Amino acid sequence: MEFLYNVFVFVHFASWALVFGGSIASMRTKALYKGVSHGAMGAVVAGVIMVGIAEMGGLWEGDAGPAMEKIGVKLVIALAVAVLAVIAVRKGEDVSKGLKGAVLGLTLVNILVAVFWN
């Protein structure tokens, strides 16, 4: 179970890297790259699967794992990023810098929550 958990941790990190990098790269263009929405959705799915595997497999029993409040906050932020990214991609060439900035900013907030909330 631990190996499978680590696979999804990698997918989760790679997905957030795609969202972060794609958001920064798309600031110079009129549209948001499609990969950003795919990365955001992938990060949500991988995160939910990670929590499920960890809970089922007892991977967090020794150190109690992260607080469910933290997981809930990260899930809400991740869902917001995914929804905003899908909306931005559907707008095509008519995406405002504010919408792209919101995707990037919420991605950074999600990363900060992951790193600093112990």
GROMACS .gro file of N, CA, C and O in nm:
model
  472
    1MET      N    1   0.082  -0.120   0.000
    1MET     CA    2   0.000   0.000   0.000
    1MET      C    3   0.086   0.126   0.000
    1MET      O    4   0.046   0.225  -0.059
    2GLU      N    5   0.199   0.117   0.068
    2GLU     CA    6   0.284   0.236   0.076
    2GLU      C    7   0.339   0.275  -0.060
    2GLU      O    8   0.346   0.394  -0.093
    3PHE      N    9   0.375   0.175  -0.143
    3PHE     CA   10   0.423   0.205  -0.277
    3PHE      C   11   0.314   0.274  -0.360
    3PHE      O   12   0.341   0.374  -0.428
    4LEU      N   13   0.194   0.222  -0.354
    4LEU     CA   14   0.082   0.281  -0.429
    4LEU      C   15   0.054   0.423  -0.381
    4LEU      O   16   0.030   0.513  -0.461
    5TYR      N   17   0.061   0.443  -0.250
    5TYR     CA   18   0.044   0.577  -0.193
    5TYR      C   19   0.149   0.672  -0.249
    5TYR      O   20   0.118   0.784  -0.292
    6ASN      N   21   0.275   0.626  -0.253
    6ASN     CA   22   0.383   0.710  -0.304
    6ASN      C   23   0.368   0.741  -0.453
    6ASN      O   24   0.405   0.850  -0.498
    7VAL      N   25   0.312   0.649  -0.530
    7VAL     CA   26   0.284   0.674  -0.671
    7VAL      C   27   0.186   0.791  -0.683
    7VAL      O   28   0.206   0.883  -0.764
    8PHE      N   29   0.081   0.790  -0.601
    8PHE     CA   30  -0.017   0.898  -0.609
    8PHE      C   31   0.037   1.029  -0.551
    8PHE      O   32  -0.005   1.137  -0.593
    9VAL      N   33   0.129   1.022  -0.457
    9VAL     CA   34   0.195   1.144  -0.410
    9VAL      C   35   0.271   1.207  -0.526
    9VAL      O   36   0.265   1.329  -0.548
   10PHE      N   37   0.343   1.124  -0.602
   10PHE     CA   38   0.415   1.175  -0.719
   10PHE      C   39   0.320   1.238  -0.821
   10PHE      O   40   0.345   1.347  -0.871
   11VAL      N   41   0.211   1.168  -0.851
   11VAL     CA   42   0.113   1.221  -0.947
   11VAL      C   43   0.055   1.353  -0.897
   11VAL      O   44   0.037   1.448  -0.973
   12HIS      N   45   0.028   1.360  -0.766
   12HIS     CA   46  -0.026   1.481  -0.706
   12HIS      C   47   0.072   1.598  -0.722
   12HIS      O   48   0.034   1.708  -0.766
   13PHE      N   49   0.198   1.575  -0.687
   13PHE     CA   50   0.300   1.679  -0.700
   13PHE      C   51   0.320   1.720  -0.846
   13PHE      O   52   0.331   1.840  -0.877
   14ALA      N   53   0.327   1.623  -0.936
   14ALA     CA   54   0.346   1.654  -1.078
   14ALA      C   55   0.228   1.734  -1.132
   14ALA      O   56   0.246   1.826  -1.213
   15SER      N   57   0.108   1.702  -1.087
   15SER     CA   58  -0.012   1.774  -1.132
   15SER      C   59  -0.007   1.918  -1.086
   15SER      O   60  -0.037   2.011  -1.163
   16TRP      N   61   0.030   1.940  -0.960
   16TRP     CA   62   0.038   2.078  -0.911
   16TRP      C   63   0.150   2.155  -0.981
   16TRP      O   64   0.138   2.275  -1.005
   17ALA      N   65   0.259   2.086  -1.014
   17ALA     CA   66   0.367   2.152  -1.089
   17ALA      C   67   0.318   2.195  -1.227
   17ALA      O   68   0.351   2.304  -1.275
   18LEU      N   69   0.235   2.110  -1.289
   18LEU     CA   70   0.177   2.144  -1.419
   18LEU      C   71   0.086   2.266  -1.408
   18LEU      O   72   0.090   2.356  -1.492
   19VAL      N   73   0.006   2.271  -1.302
   19VAL     CA   74  -0.084   2.386  -1.282
   19VAL      C   75  -0.001   2.512  -1.258
   19VAL      O   76  -0.027   2.617  -1.319
   20PHE      N   77   0.096   2.503  -1.171
   20PHE     CA   78   0.178   2.620  -1.137
   20PHE      C   79   0.257   2.670  -1.259
   20PHE      O   80   0.250   2.788  -1.295
   21GLY      N   81   0.328   2.581  -1.324
   21GLY     CA   82   0.409   2.620  -1.439
   21GLY      C   83   0.325   2.666  -1.556
   21GLY      O   84   0.358   2.765  -1.623
   22GLY      N   85   0.214   2.596  -1.581
   22GLY     CA   86   0.126   2.636  -1.691
   22GLY      C   87   0.060   2.770  -1.667
   22GLY      O   88   0.040   2.848  -1.761
   23SER      N   89   0.027   2.797  -1.542
   23SER     CA   90  -0.033   2.927  -1.509
   23SER      C   91   0.066   3.040  -1.532
   23SER      O   92   0.031   3.144  -1.588
   24ILE      N   93   0.188   3.019  -1.489
   24ILE     CA   94   0.291   3.123  -1.509
   24ILE      C   95   0.318   3.141  -1.658
   24ILE      O   96   0.323   3.254  -1.707
   25ALA      N   97   0.332   3.032  -1.730
   25ALA     CA   98   0.362   3.041  -1.874
   25ALA      C   99   0.248   3.107  -1.952
   25ALA      O  100   0.272   3.175  -2.050
   26SER      N  101   0.126   3.087  -1.908
   26SER     CA  102   0.012   3.141  -1.983
   26SER      C  103  -0.015   3.288  -1.953
   26SER      O  104  -0.102   3.348  -2.016
   27MET      N  105   0.056   3.346  -1.860
   27MET     CA  106   0.036   3.488  -1.831
   27MET      C  107   0.069   3.576  -1.951
   27MET      O  108   0.017   3.686  -1.964
   28ARG      N  109   0.154   3.530  -2.039
   28ARG     CA  110   0.192   3.607  -2.157
   28ARG      C  111   0.097   3.585  -2.274
   28ARG      O  112   0.107   3.653  -2.375
   29THR      N  113   0.009   3.488  -2.264
   29THR     CA  114  -0.083   3.458  -2.373
   29THR      C  115  -0.223   3.507  -2.339
   29THR      O  116  -0.250   3.548  -2.226
   30LYS      N  117  -0.313   3.500  -2.435
   30LYS     CA  118  -0.451   3.540  -2.412
   30LYS      C  119  -0.534   3.430  -2.349
   30LYS      O  120  -0.636   3.456  -2.288
   31ALA      N  121  -0.491   3.305  -2.365
   31ALA     CA  122  -0.567   3.190  -2.314
   31ALA      C  123  -0.490   3.123  -2.202
   31ALA      O  124  -0.371   3.147  -2.181
   32LEU      N  125  -0.559   3.037  -2.129
   32LEU     CA  126  -0.496   2.953  -2.029
   32LEU      C  127  -0.471   2.818  -2.094
   32LEU      O  128  -0.559   2.762  -2.159
   33TYR      N  129  -0.352   2.765  -2.078
   33TYR     CA  130  -0.318   2.637  -2.139
   33TYR      C  131  -0.411   2.527  -2.087
   33TYR      O  132  -0.444   2.523  -1.968
   34LYS      N  133  -0.450   2.437  -2.176
   34LYS     CA  134  -0.540   2.328  -2.138
   34LYS      C  135  -0.479   2.237  -2.033
   34LYS      O  136  -0.549   2.179  -1.952
   35GLY      N  137  -0.348   2.225  -2.035
   35GLY     CA  138  -0.281   2.141  -1.937
   35GLY      C  139  -0.303   2.185  -1.794
   35GLY      O  140  -0.297   2.103  -1.702
   36VAL      N  141  -0.330   2.312  -1.775
   36VAL     CA  142  -0.356   2.364  -1.639
   36VAL      C  143  -0.482   2.301  -1.583
   36VAL      O  144  -0.485   2.257  -1.468
   37SER      N  145  -0.588   2.295  -1.662
   37SER     CA  146  -0.712   2.236  -1.612
   37SER      C  147  -0.695   2.086  -1.591
   37SER      O  148  -0.746   2.030  -1.494
   38HIS      N  149  -0.621   2.020  -1.681
   38HIS     CA  150  -0.597   1.877  -1.663
   38HIS      C  151  -0.514   1.851  -1.538
   38HIS      O  152  -0.540   1.756  -1.463
   39GLY      N  153  -0.415   1.935  -1.515
   39GLY     CA  154  -0.333   1.921  -1.395
   39GLY      C  155  -0.413   1.943  -1.268
   39GLY      O  156  -0.396   1.872  -1.169
   40ALA      N  157  -0.502   2.043  -1.270
   40ALA     CA  158  -0.583   2.071  -1.151
   40ALA      C  159  -0.677   1.955  -1.121
   40ALA      O  160  -0.691   1.914  -1.005
   41MET      N  161  -0.740   1.903  -1.224
   41MET     CA  162  -0.829   1.789  -1.202
   41MET      C  163  -0.751   1.665  -1.158
   41MET      O  164  -0.795   1.590  -1.071
   42GLY      N  165  -0.634   1.646  -1.216
   42GLY     CA  166  -0.548   1.534  -1.176
   42GLY      C  167  -0.503   1.546  -1.031
   42GLY      O  168  -0.497   1.446  -0.958
   43ALA      N  169  -0.473   1.668  -0.988
   43ALA     CA  170  -0.430   1.689  -0.850
   43ALA      C  171  -0.543   1.659  -0.753
   43ALA      O  172  -0.521   1.599  -0.647
   44VAL      N  173  -0.665   1.698  -0.787
   44VAL     CA  174  -0.781   1.669  -0.701
   44VAL      C  175  -0.802   1.519  -0.690
   44VAL      O  176  -0.814   1.465  -0.579
   45VAL      N  177  -0.803   1.451  -0.803
   45VAL     CA  178  -0.827   1.306  -0.802
   45VAL      C  179  -0.715   1.234  -0.728
   45VAL      O  180  -0.741   1.146  -0.644
   46ALA      N  181  -0.590   1.269  -0.757
   46ALA     CA  182  -0.478   1.204  -0.690
   46ALA      C  183  -0.481   1.230  -0.539
   46ALA      O  184  -0.452   1.140  -0.459
   47GLY      N  185  -0.517   1.351  -0.499
   47GLY     CA  186  -0.524   1.382  -0.355
   47GLY      C  187  -0.631   1.302  -0.284
   47GLY      O  188  -0.608   1.250  -0.174
   48VAL      N  189  -0.747   1.290  -0.346
   48VAL     CA  190  -0.854   1.210  -0.285
   48VAL      C  191  -0.813   1.064  -0.275
   48VAL      O  192  -0.835   0.999  -0.172
   49ILE      N  193  -0.751   1.012  -0.380
   49ILE     CA  194  -0.705   0.873  -0.377
   49ILE      C  195  -0.597   0.853  -0.271
   49ILE      O  196  -0.595   0.752  -0.199
   50MET      N  197  -0.506   0.950  -0.259
   50MET     CA  198  -0.401   0.942  -0.156
   50MET      C  199  -0.461   0.930  -0.016
   50MET      O  200  -0.419   0.846   0.064
   51VAL      N  201  -0.558   1.014   0.014
   51VAL     CA  202  -0.621   1.012   0.146
   51VAL      C  203  -0.691   0.878   0.166
   51VAL      O  204  -0.681   0.818   0.274
   52GLY      N  205  -0.760   0.829   0.064
   52GLY     CA  206  -0.828   0.700   0.076
   52GLY      C  207  -0.732   0.586   0.101
   52GLY      O  208  -0.757   0.501   0.188
   53ILE      N  209  -0.622   0.582   0.027
   53ILE     CA  210  -0.523   0.476   0.045
   53ILE      C  211  -0.461   0.483   0.184
   53ILE      O  212  -0.444   0.382   0.252
   54ALA      N  213  -0.428   0.604   0.227
   54ALA     CA  214  -0.364   0.620   0.358
   54ALA      C  215  -0.459   0.579   0.471
   54ALA      O  216  -0.417   0.516   0.569
   55GLU      N  217  -0.585   0.613   0.457
   55GLU     CA  218  -0.682   0.576   0.561
   55GLU      C  219  -0.710   0.427   0.561
   55GLU      O  220  -0.717   0.364   0.666
   56MET      N  221  -0.726   0.368   0.443
   56MET     CA  222  -0.754   0.224   0.434
   56MET      C  223  -0.634   0.140   0.475
   56MET      O  224  -0.650   0.038   0.542
   57GLY      N  225  -0.517   0.183   0.434
   57GLY     CA  226  -0.398   0.105   0.460
   57GLY      C  227  -0.335   0.131   0.595
   57GLY      O  228  -0.235   0.069   0.630
   58GLY      N  229  -0.390   0.223   0.672
   58GLY     CA  230  -0.335   0.253   0.803
   58GLY      C  231  -0.199   0.320   0.797
   58GLY      O  232  -0.120   0.306   0.891
   59LEU      N  233  -0.169   0.390   0.690
   59LEU     CA  234  -0.037   0.451   0.675
   59LEU      C  235  -0.015   0.569   0.770
   59LEU      O  236   0.098   0.608   0.795
   60TRP      N  237  -0.123   0.628   0.818
   60TRP     CA  238  -0.110   0.744   0.905
   60TRP      C  239  -0.131   0.711   1.052
   60TRP      O  240  -0.136   0.801   1.135
   61GLU      N  241  -0.143   0.586   1.088
   61GLU     CA  242  -0.174   0.551   1.227
   61GLU      C  243  -0.062   0.584   1.323
   61GLU      O  244  -0.086   0.628   1.434
   62GLY      N  245   0.062   0.564   1.284
   62GLY     CA  246   0.174   0.587   1.374
   62GLY      C  247   0.194   0.733   1.409
   62GLY      O  248   0.212   0.769   1.525
   63ASP      N  249   0.189   0.821   1.310
   63ASP     CA  250   0.212   0.963   1.334
   63ASP      C  251   0.083   1.045   1.325
   63ASP      O  252   0.087   1.167   1.324
   64ALA      N  253  -0.030   0.979   1.318
   64ALA     CA  254  -0.163   1.041   1.315
   64ALA      C  255  -0.193   1.112   1.183
   64ALA      O  256  -0.304   1.154   1.161
   65GLY      N  257  -0.094   1.125   1.095
   65GLY     CA  258  -0.119   1.185   0.965
   65GLY      C  259  -0.161   1.330   0.974
   65GLY      O  260  -0.165   1.390   1.082
   66PRO      N  261  -0.195   1.389   0.861
   66PRO     CA  262  -0.240   1.528   0.862
   66PRO      C  263  -0.380   1.539   0.920
   66PRO      O  264  -0.458   1.445   0.916
   67ALA      N  265  -0.411   1.655   0.972
   67ALA     CA  266  -0.544   1.680   1.028
   67ALA      C  267  -0.647   1.680   0.916
   67ALA      O  268  -0.620   1.727   0.805
   68MET      N  269  -0.762   1.627   0.944
   68MET     CA  270  -0.869   1.624   0.843
   68MET      C  271  -0.913   1.766   0.808
   68MET      O  272  -0.962   1.789   0.698
   69GLU      N  273  -0.895   1.861   0.898
   69GLU     CA  274  -0.926   2.000   0.866
   69GLU      C  275  -0.836   2.050   0.754
   69GLU      O  276  -0.880   2.119   0.662
   70LYS      N  277  -0.708   2.015   0.762
   70LYS     CA  278  -0.612   2.055   0.659
   70LYS      C  279  -0.651   1.992   0.525
   70LYS      O  280  -0.650   2.059   0.422
   71ILE      N  281  -0.686   1.865   0.527
   71ILE     CA  282  -0.726   1.797   0.404
   71ILE      C  283  -0.851   1.861   0.347
   71ILE      O  284  -0.863   1.879   0.225
   72GLY      N  285  -0.945   1.898   0.432
   72GLY     CA  286  -1.067   1.963   0.387
   72GLY      C  287  -1.039   2.098   0.322
   72GLY      O  288  -1.095   2.131   0.217
   73VAL      N  289  -0.952   2.178   0.384
   73VAL     CA  290  -0.917   2.308   0.329
   73VAL      C  291  -0.847   2.291   0.194
   73VAL      O  292  -0.879   2.360   0.097
   74LYS      N  293  -0.753   2.197   0.187
   74LYS     CA  294  -0.683   2.173   0.061
   74LYS      C  295  -0.779   2.126  -0.047
   74LYS      O  296  -0.766   2.165  -0.164
   75LEU      N  297  -0.877   2.043  -0.010
   75LEU     CA  298  -0.974   1.995  -0.109
   75LEU      C  299  -1.059   2.108  -0.163
   75LEU      O  300  -1.080   2.119  -0.285
   76VAL      N  301  -1.104   2.197  -0.075
   76VAL     CA  302  -1.187   2.310  -0.120
   76VAL      C  303  -1.106   2.401  -0.213
   76VAL      O  304  -1.156   2.443  -0.319
   77ILE      N  305  -0.982   2.430  -0.176
   77ILE     CA  306  -0.898   2.515  -0.261
   77ILE      C  307  -0.870   2.447  -0.394
   77ILE      O  308  -0.878   2.509  -0.501
   78ALA      N  309  -0.840   2.317  -0.390
   78ALA     CA  310  -0.811   2.244  -0.513
   78ALA      C  311  -0.933   2.240  -0.605
   78ALA      O  312  -0.919   2.254  -0.727
   79LEU      N  313  -1.050   2.221  -0.549
   79LEU     CA  314  -1.172   2.222  -0.630
   79LEU      C  315  -1.195   2.360  -0.692
   79LEU      O  316  -1.235   2.370  -0.808
   80ALA      N  317  -1.167   2.465  -0.615
   80ALA     CA  318  -1.180   2.601  -0.669
   80ALA      C  319  -1.083   2.623  -0.784
   80ALA      O  320  -1.120   2.681  -0.888
   81VAL      N  321  -0.961   2.577  -0.769
   81VAL     CA  322  -0.862   2.590  -0.877
   81VAL      C  323  -0.909   2.514  -1.001
   81VAL      O  324  -0.902   2.565  -1.113
   82ALA      N  325  -0.957   2.393  -0.981
   82ALA     CA  326  -1.002   2.312  -1.094
   82ALA      C  327  -1.119   2.378  -1.167
   82ALA      O  328  -1.121   2.384  -1.291
   83VAL      N  329  -1.215   2.429  -1.091
   83VAL     CA  330  -1.332   2.494  -1.152
   83VAL      C  331  -1.289   2.619  -1.228
   83VAL      O  332  -1.330   2.641  -1.342
   84LEU      N  333  -1.206   2.701  -1.166
   84LEU     CA  334  -1.160   2.823  -1.233
   84LEU      C  335  -1.078   2.791  -1.358
   84LEU      O  336  -1.090   2.860  -1.460
   85ALA      N  337  -0.996   2.687  -1.350
   85ALA     CA  338  -0.915   2.650  -1.467
   85ALA      C  339  -1.003   2.600  -1.581
   85ALA      O  340  -0.981   2.636  -1.697
   86VAL      N  341  -1.104   2.521  -1.550
   86VAL     CA  342  -1.195   2.473  -1.654
   86VAL      C  343  -1.271   2.591  -1.716
   86VAL      O  344  -1.286   2.598  -1.839
   87ILE      N  345  -1.317   2.682  -1.634
   87ILE     CA  346  -1.387   2.802  -1.686
   87ILE      C  347  -1.294   2.881  -1.778
   87ILE      O  348  -1.334   2.924  -1.887
   88ALA      N  349  -1.169   2.899  -1.734
   88ALA     CA  350  -1.074   2.976  -1.814
   88ALA      C  351  -1.044   2.908  -1.947
   88ALA      O  352  -1.037   2.975  -2.051
   89VAL      N  353  -1.029   2.777  -1.946
   89VAL     CA  354  -1.001   2.706  -2.071
   89VAL      C  355  -1.120   2.714  -2.165
   89VAL      O  356  -1.105   2.731  -2.286
   90ARG      N  357  -1.240   2.706  -2.110
   90ARG     CA  358  -1.360   2.715  -2.195
   90ARG      C  359  -1.378   2.854  -2.255
   90ARG      O  360  -1.441   2.868  -2.360
   91LYS      N  361  -1.325   2.956  -2.191
   91LYS     CA  362  -1.335   3.092  -2.246
   91LYS      C  363  -1.246   3.110  -2.368
   91LYS      O  364  -1.263   3.205  -2.443
   92GLY      N  365  -1.151   3.023  -2.385
   92GLY     CA  366  -1.063   3.031  -2.502
   92GLY      C  367  -0.968   3.149  -2.495
   92GLY      O  368  -0.894   3.164  -2.399
   93GLU      N  369  -0.974   3.233  -2.596
   93GLU     CA  370  -0.882   3.347  -2.606
   93GLU      C  371  -0.930   3.469  -2.528
   93GLU      O  372  -0.870   3.574  -2.536
   94ASP      N  373  -1.038   3.457  -2.457
   94ASP     CA  374  -1.099   3.571  -2.387
   94ASP      C  375  -1.085   3.560  -2.235
   94ASP      O  376  -1.177   3.587  -2.161
   95VAL      N  377  -0.970   3.518  -2.187
   95VAL     CA  378  -0.948   3.498  -2.044
   95VAL      C  379  -0.880   3.621  -1.986
   95VAL      O  380  -0.780   3.669  -2.038
   96SER      N  381  -0.934   3.671  -1.876
   96SER     CA  382  -0.874   3.788  -1.813
   96SER      C  383  -0.751   3.748  -1.733
   96SER      O  384  -0.736   3.634  -1.689
   97LYS      N  385  -0.664   3.845  -1.715
   97LYS     CA  386  -0.545   3.820  -1.633
   97LYS      C  387  -0.584   3.790  -1.489
   97LYS      O  388  -0.516   3.716  -1.419
   98GLY      N  389  -0.697   3.848  -1.445
   98GLY     CA  390  -0.744   3.822  -1.309
   98GLY      C  391  -0.782   3.677  -1.287
   98GLY      O  392  -0.753   3.620  -1.182
   99LEU      N  393  -0.847   3.617  -1.385
   99LEU     CA  394  -0.886   3.476  -1.372
   99LEU      C  395  -0.762   3.387  -1.372
   99LEU      O  396  -0.750   3.295  -1.290
  100LYS      N  397  -0.669   3.417  -1.460
  100LYS     CA  398  -0.543   3.339  -1.460
  100LYS      C  399  -0.466   3.362  -1.330
  100LYS      O  400  -0.407   3.269  -1.274
  101GLY      N  401  -0.469   3.485  -1.280
  101GLY     CA  402  -0.404   3.515  -1.153
  101GLY      C  403  -0.469   3.444  -1.036
  101GLY      O  404  -0.401   3.403  -0.942
  102ALA      N  405  -0.600   3.430  -1.042
  102ALA     CA  406  -0.672   3.358  -0.935
  102ALA      C  407  -0.631   3.211  -0.933
  102ALA      O  408  -0.612   3.151  -0.826
  103VAL      N  409  -0.618   3.151  -1.052
  103VAL     CA  410  -0.573   3.011  -1.059
  103VAL      C  411  -0.433   2.999  -1.000
  103VAL      O  412  -0.407   2.911  -0.917
  104LEU      N  413  -0.344   3.088  -1.038
  104LEU     CA  414  -0.207   3.084  -0.989
  104LEU      C  415  -0.203   3.113  -0.838
  104LEU      O  416  -0.135   3.042  -0.763
  105GLY      N  417  -0.276   3.213  -0.793
  105GLY     CA  418  -0.275   3.249  -0.651
  105GLY      C  419  -0.330   3.139  -0.563
  105GLY      O  420  -0.272   3.107  -0.458
  106LEU      N  421  -0.442   3.080  -0.603
  106LEU     CA  422  -0.499   2.971  -0.523
  106LEU      C  423  -0.410   2.847  -0.524
  106LEU      O  424  -0.403   2.773  -0.426
  107THR      N  425  -0.339   2.827  -0.635
  107THR     CA  426  -0.243   2.716  -0.639
  107THR      C  427  -0.132   2.740  -0.537
  107THR      O  428  -0.094   2.648  -0.463
  108LEU      N  429  -0.083   2.862  -0.530
  108LEU     CA  430   0.020   2.894  -0.431
  108LEU      C  431  -0.033   2.880  -0.288
  108LEU      O  432   0.037   2.830  -0.200
  109VAL      N  433  -0.156   2.922  -0.266
  109VAL     CA  434  -0.216   2.907  -0.132
  109VAL      C  435  -0.224   2.759  -0.095
  109VAL      O  436  -0.194   2.721   0.018
  110ASN      N  437  -0.264   2.676  -0.191
  110ASN     CA  438  -0.275   2.533  -0.163
  110ASN      C  439  -0.138   2.473  -0.130
  110ASN      O  440  -0.127   2.391  -0.039
  111ILE      N  441  -0.035   2.515  -0.200
  111ILE     CA  442   0.099   2.467  -0.171
  111ILE      C  443   0.144   2.514  -0.033
  111ILE      O  444   0.203   2.438   0.045
  112LEU      N  445   0.116   2.640  -0.001
  112LEU     CA  446   0.154   2.693   0.132
  112LEU      C  447   0.082   2.619   0.244
  112LEU      O  448   0.143   2.591   0.348
  113VAL      N  449  -0.044   2.589   0.225
  113VAL     CA  450  -0.118   2.512   0.325
  113VAL      C  451  -0.055   2.375   0.343
  113VAL      O  452  -0.037   2.328   0.455
  114ALA      N  453  -0.019   2.311   0.233
  114ALA     CA  454   0.042   2.178   0.240
  114ALA      C  455   0.174   2.180   0.316
  114ALA      O  456   0.203   2.090   0.395
  115VAL      N  457   0.252   2.284   0.295
  115VAL     CA  458   0.386   2.289   0.353
  115VAL      C  459   0.384   2.338   0.499
  115VAL      O  460   0.449   2.279   0.586
  116PHE      N  461   0.307   2.442   0.528
  116PHE     CA  462   0.319   2.508   0.659
  116PHE      C  463   0.215   2.467   0.763
  116PHE      O  464   0.231   2.499   0.880
  117TRP      N  465   0.108   2.402   0.724
  117TRP     CA  466   0.008   2.359   0.822
  117TRP      C  467   0.050   2.224   0.876
  117TRP      O  468   0.041   2.123   0.808
  118ASN      N  469   0.093   2.221   1.000
  118ASN     CA  470   0.138   2.094   1.061
  118ASN      C  471   0.039   2.043   1.159
  118ASN      O  472  -0.021   2.088   1.237
   0.00000   0.00000   0.00000
